[in-house]
Coordinates of C-alpha atoms and ligand atoms in Angstrom, one line a residue:
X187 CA 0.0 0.0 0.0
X188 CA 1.5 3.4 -1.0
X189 CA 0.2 6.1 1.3
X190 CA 0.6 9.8 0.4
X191 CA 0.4 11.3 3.9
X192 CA 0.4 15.2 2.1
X193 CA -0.4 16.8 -1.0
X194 CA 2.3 19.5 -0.1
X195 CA 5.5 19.7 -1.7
X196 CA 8.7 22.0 -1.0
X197 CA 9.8 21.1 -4.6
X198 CA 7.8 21.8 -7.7
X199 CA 9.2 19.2 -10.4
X200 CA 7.9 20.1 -13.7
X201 CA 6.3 16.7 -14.6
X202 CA 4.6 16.5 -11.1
X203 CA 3.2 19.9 -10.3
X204 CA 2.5 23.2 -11.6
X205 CA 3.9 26.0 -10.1
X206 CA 1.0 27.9 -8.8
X207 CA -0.4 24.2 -7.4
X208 CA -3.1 24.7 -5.7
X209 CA -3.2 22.2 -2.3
X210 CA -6.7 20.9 -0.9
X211 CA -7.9 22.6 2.4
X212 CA -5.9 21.1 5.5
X213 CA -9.5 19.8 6.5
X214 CA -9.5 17.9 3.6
X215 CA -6.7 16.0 3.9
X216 CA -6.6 12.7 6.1
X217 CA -6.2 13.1 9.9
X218 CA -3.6 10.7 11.4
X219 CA -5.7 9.0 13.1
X220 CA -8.1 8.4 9.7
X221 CA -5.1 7.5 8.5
X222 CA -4.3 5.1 11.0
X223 CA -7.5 3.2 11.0
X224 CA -7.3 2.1 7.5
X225 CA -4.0 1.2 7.0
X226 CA -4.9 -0.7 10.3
X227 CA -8.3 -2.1 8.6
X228 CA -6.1 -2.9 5.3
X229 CA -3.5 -4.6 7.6
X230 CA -5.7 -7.3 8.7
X231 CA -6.8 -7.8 5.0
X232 CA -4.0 -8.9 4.1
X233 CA -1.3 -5.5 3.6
X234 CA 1.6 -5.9 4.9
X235 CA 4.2 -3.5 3.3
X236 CA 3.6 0.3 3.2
X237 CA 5.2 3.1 1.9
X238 CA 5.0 6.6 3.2
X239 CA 4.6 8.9 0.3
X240 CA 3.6 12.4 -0.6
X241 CA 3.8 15.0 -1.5
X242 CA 6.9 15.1 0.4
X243 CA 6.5 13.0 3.5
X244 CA 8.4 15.3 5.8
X245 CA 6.1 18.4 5.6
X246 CA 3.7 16.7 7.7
X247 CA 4.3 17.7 10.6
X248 CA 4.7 14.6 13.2
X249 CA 4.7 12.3 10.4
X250 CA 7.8 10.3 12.8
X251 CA 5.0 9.7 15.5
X252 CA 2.5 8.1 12.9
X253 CA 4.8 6.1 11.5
X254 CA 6.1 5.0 14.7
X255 CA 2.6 3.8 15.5
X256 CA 2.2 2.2 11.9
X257 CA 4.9 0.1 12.8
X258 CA 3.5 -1.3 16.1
X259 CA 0.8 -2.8 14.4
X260 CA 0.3 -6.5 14.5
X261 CA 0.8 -7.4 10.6
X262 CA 2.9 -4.3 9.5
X263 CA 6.0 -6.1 8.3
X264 CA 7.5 -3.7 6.2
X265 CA 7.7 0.5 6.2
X266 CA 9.4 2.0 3.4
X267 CA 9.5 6.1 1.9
X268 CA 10.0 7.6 -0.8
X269 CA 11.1 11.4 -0.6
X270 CA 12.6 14.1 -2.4
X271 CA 15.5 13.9 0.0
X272 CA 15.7 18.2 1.2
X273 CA 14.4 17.7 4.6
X274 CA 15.7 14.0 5.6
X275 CA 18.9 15.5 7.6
X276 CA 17.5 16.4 10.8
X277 CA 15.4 12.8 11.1
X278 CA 18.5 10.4 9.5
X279 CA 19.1 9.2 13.4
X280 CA 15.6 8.8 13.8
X281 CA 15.1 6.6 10.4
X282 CA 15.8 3.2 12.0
X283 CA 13.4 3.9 14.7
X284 CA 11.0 4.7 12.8
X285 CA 10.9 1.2 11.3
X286 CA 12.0 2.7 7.7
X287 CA 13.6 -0.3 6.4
X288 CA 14.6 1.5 2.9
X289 CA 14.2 4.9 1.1
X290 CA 13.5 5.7 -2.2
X291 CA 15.3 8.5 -2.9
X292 CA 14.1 11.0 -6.0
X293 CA 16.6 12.7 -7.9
X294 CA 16.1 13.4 -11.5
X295 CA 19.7 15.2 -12.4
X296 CA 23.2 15.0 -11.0
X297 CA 23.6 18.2 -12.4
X298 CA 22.6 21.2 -10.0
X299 CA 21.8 23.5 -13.1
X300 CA 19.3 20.7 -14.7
X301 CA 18.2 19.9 -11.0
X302 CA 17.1 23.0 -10.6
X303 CA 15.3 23.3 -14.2
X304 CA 13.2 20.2 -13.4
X305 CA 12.7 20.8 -9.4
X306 CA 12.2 24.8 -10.2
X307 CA 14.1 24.8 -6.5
X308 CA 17.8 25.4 -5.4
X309 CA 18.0 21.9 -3.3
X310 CA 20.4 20.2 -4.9
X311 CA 23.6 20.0 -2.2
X312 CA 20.8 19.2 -0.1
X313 CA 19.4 16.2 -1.4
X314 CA 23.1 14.8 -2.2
X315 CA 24.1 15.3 1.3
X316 CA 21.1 13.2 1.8
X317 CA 22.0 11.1 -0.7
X318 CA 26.0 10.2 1.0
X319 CA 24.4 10.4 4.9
X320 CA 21.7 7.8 3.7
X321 CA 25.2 6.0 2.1
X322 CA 27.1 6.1 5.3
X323 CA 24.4 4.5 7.5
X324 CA 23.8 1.7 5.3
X325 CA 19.9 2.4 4.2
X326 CA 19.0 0.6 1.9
X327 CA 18.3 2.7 -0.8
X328 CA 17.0 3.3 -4.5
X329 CA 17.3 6.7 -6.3
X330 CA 14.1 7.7 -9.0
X331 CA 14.6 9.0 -11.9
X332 CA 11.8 10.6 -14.1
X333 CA 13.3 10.0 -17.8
X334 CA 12.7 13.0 -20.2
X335 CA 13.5 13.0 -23.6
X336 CA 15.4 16.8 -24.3
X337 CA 15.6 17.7 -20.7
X338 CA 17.8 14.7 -18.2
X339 CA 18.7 12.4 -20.5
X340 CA 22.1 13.3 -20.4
X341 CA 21.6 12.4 -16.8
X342 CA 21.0 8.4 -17.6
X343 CA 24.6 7.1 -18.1
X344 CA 26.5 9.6 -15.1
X345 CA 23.4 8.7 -12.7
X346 CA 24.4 4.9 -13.9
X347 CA 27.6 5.7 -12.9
X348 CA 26.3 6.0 -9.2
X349 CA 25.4 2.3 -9.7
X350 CA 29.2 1.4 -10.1
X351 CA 30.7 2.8 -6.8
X352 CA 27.6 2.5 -4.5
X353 CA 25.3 -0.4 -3.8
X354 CA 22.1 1.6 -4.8
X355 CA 19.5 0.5 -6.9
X356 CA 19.1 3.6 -10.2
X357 CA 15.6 3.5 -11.2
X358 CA 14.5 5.2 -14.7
X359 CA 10.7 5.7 -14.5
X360 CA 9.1 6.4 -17.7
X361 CA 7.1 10.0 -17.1
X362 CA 3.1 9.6 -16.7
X363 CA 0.8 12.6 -17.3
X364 CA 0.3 13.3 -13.7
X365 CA 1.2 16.5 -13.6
X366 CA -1.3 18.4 -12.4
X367 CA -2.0 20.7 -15.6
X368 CA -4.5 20.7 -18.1
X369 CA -3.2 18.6 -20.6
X370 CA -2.5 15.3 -21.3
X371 CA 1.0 15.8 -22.5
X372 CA 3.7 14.6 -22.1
X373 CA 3.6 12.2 -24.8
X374 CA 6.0 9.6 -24.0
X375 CA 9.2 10.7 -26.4
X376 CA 11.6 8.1 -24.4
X377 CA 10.2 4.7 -23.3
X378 CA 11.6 1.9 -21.3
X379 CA 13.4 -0.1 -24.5
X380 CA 14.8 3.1 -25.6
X381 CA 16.5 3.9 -22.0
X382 CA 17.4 0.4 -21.8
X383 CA 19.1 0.6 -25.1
X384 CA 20.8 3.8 -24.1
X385 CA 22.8 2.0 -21.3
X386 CA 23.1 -0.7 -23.4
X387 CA 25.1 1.0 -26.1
X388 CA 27.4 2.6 -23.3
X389 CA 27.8 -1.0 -20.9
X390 CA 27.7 -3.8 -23.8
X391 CA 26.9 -6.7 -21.4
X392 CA 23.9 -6.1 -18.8
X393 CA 22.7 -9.0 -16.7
X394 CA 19.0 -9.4 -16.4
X395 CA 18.2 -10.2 -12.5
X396 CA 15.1 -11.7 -11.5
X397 CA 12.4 -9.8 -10.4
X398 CA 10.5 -9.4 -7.7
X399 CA 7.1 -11.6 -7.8
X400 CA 5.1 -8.5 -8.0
X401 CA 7.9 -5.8 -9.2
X402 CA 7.1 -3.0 -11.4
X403 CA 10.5 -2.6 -12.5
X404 CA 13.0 -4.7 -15.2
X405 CA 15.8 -5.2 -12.9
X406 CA 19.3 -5.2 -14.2
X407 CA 23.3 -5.0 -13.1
X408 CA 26.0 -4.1 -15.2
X409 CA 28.8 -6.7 -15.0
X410 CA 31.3 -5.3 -12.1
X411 CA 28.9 -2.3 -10.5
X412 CA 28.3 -2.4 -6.8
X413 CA 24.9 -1.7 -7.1
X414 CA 22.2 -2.4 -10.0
X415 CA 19.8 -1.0 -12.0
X416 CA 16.0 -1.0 -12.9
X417 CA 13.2 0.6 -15.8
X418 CA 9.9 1.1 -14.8
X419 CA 7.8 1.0 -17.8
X420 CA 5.1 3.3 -15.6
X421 CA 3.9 4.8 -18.8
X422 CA 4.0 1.6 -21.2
X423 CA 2.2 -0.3 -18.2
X424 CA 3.6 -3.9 -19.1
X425 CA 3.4 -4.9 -15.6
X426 CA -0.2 -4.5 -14.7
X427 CA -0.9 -8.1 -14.5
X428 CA 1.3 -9.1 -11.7
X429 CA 0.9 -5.3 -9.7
X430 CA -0.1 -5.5 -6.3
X431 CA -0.4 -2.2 -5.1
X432 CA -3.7 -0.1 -3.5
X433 CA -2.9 3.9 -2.9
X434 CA -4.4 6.0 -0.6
X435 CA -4.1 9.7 -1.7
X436 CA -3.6 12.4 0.8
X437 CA -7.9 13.4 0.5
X438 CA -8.4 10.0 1.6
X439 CA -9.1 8.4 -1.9
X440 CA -8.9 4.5 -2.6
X441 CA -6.6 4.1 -5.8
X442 CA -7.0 0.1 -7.2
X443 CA -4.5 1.3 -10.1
X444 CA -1.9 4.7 -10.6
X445 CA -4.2 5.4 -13.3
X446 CA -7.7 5.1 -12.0
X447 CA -9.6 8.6 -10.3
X448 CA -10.4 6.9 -7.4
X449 CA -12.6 4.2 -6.4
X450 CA -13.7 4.7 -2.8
X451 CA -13.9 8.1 -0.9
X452 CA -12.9 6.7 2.2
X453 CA -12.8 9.7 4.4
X454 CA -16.1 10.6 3.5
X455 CA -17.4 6.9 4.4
X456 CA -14.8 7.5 7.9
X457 CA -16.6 11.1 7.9
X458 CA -19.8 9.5 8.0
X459 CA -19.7 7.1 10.8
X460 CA -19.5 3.8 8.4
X461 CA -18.3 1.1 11.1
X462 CA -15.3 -1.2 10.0
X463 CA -17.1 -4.4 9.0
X464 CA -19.1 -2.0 6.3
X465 CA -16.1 -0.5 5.0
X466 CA -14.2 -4.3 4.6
X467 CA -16.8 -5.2 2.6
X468 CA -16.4 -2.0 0.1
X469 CA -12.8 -2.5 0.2
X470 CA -13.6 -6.2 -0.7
X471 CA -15.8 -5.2 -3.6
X472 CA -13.0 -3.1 -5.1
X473 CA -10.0 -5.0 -4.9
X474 CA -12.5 -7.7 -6.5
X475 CA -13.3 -5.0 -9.4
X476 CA -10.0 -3.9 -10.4
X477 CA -9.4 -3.0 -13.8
X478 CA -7.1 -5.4 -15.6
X479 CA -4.8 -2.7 -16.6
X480 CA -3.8 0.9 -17.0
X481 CA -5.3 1.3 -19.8
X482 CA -8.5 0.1 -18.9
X483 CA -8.7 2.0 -16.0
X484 CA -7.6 5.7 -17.6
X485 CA -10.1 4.5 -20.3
X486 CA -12.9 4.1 -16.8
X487 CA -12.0 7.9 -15.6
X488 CA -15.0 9.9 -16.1
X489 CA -13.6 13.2 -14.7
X490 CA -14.9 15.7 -16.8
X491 CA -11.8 17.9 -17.3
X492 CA -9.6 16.2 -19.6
X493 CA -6.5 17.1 -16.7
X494 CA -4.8 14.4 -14.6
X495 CA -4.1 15.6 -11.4
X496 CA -1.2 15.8 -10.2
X497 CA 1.5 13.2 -8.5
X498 CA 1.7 14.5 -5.6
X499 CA -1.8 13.5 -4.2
X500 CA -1.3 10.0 -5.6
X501 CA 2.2 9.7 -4.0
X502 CA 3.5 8.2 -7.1
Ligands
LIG864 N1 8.0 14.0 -2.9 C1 8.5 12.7 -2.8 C2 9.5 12.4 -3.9 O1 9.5 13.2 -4.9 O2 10.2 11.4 -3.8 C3 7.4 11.6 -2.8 C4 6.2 11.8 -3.7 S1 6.6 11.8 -5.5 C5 5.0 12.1 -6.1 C6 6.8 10.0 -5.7 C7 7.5 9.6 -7.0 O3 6.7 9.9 -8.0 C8 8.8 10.4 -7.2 O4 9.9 9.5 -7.4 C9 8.5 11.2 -8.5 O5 9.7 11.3 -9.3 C10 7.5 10.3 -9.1 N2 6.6 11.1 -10.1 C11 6.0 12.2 -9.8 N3 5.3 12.6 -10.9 C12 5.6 11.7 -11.9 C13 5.2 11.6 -13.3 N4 4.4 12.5 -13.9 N5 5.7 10.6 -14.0 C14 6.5 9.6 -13.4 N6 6.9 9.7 -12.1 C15 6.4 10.7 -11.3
LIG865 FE1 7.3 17.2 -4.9 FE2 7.9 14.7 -5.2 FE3 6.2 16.0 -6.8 FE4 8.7 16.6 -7.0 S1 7.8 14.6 -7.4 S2 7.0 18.1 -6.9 S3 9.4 16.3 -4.9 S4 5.9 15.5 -4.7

């Protein structure tokens, strides 16, 4: 289960967000404790992994208490995060704690001048001294990048290079239209064969790894790098059949697939005093109804604006 815990953001990447984004009314976003019930519900269903997404996780104020508590509960096994990195320093010594067992780090250009074009912030030296303390403790730890044809892709090959000297996992997402605008654009202009090929003509010889049972990503290592690489066809969707993940934005919507609008309202059902036997069976009903793929469920959305909202109230 990936569970944005804000819509706010103290970066505003281009593919993500637009600028003047406007963010729901705080009384519209999920309490802690709403939050809490239903990832508890959902833990006795059958979730057992989550990861704390956003927005960016840390603008939430207390969000280390509430995690804390997440991981108390009987069949939470597994706590991971995804962040943009800036505001990680003052809680590293607190990550273990927590029960974060690995971060996904988000950095789309080793390059401060690029970084800054696609973030439209100056945060760069922060998020690589994020980057090395994460390093130094040992977190395990994967870093995304959001693949744009005429703006990083100069970044693919040095942000391999990472790969070779550090145990990390580089991930090359393919961009989605989630940016929060009123288009559909981007049109796809690099997909995952083409990136793959990229590294390809660069490394020669890639080993294939095995992927995860339920992966979204084509897992790779080139032959003597410390650490390995993956494409997440996000865009193409060639993983839908074996995708196991539910999403809970930050207003409290139920997300069977990234490209769905959102199946159950759960805060208004919380809102209304729906008890947790009736809300089981809804969940039941939806999980039961998911759409077989991507496709099928962008082709279900019935929002009448032709604008996909943006990432940061899915949590990516
Ligand atoms: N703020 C945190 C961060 O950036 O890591 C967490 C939330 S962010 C929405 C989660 C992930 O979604 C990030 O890795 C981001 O790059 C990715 N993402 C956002 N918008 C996207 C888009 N339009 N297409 C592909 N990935 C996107
Ligand atoms: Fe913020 Fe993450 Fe969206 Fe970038 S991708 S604007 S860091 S929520």
């Amino acid at each position: 289960m990936r569970l944005a815990v804000t819509d706010r953001c103290n970066l505003r990447c281009t593919y993500c967000m637009p600028e003047n984004v406007q963010y729901v009314k705080k009384k519209e976003l999920l309490s802690f404790e709403e939050m809490y019930r239903i990832v508890q519900l959902l833990s006795t269903m059958g979730i057992s992994k989550i990861r704390i997404t956003g927005g960016e996780p840390f603008l939430r104020k207390d969000i280390s208490t509430f995690i804390q508590q997440i991981n108390q509960l009987e069949h939470i096994e597994q706590i991971h995060m995804t962040t943009n990195g800036v505001l990680v320093g003052p809680h590293l010594t607190n990550l273990k704690r927590m029960g974060i067992q690995s971060i996904n780090l988000s950095l789309d250009s080793i390059n401060p001048k690029r970084f800054y074009e696609i973030t439209r912030r100056n945060e760069f030296d922060k998020v690589m001294e994020t980057f090395n303390a994460l390093l130094e403790m040992g977190m395990p730890l994967k870093i995304n990048m959001v693949v744009m044809a005429n703006k990083n892709e100069e970044d693919i090959i040095p942000m391999m290079e990472l790969s070779k000297d550090h145990p990390v996992a580089v991930r090359f997402i393919e961009e989605m239209p989630f940016n929060g605008s009123n288009s559909q654009k981007p049109m796809l202009a690099l997909n995952y064969r083409q990136i793959i090929e990229r590294i390809q003509t660069k490394y020669h010889s890639l080993l294939k790894l095995k992927d995860g049972a339920n992966s979204t990503a084509l897992n790779y290592r080139v032959k003597g790098f410390k650490g390995s690489f993956g494409v997440i066809p996000a865009f193409s969707r060639t993983f839908c059949g074996t995708c196991n993940r539910i999403r809970l934005t930050a207003q409290g919507m139920l997300k069977t697939c990234l490209y769905d609008e959102g199946v159950i309202n759960l805060k208004k059902i919380i809102r209304s005093g729906t008890d947790d036997e009736e809300i089981k069976q809804l969940l039941l009903k939806a999980f039961n109804n998911r759409p077989a793929n991507g496709f099928e469920a962008e082709a279900k959305r019935t929002l009448v604006s032709n604008s996909f909202e943006s990432m940061s109230t899915i949590g990516g």
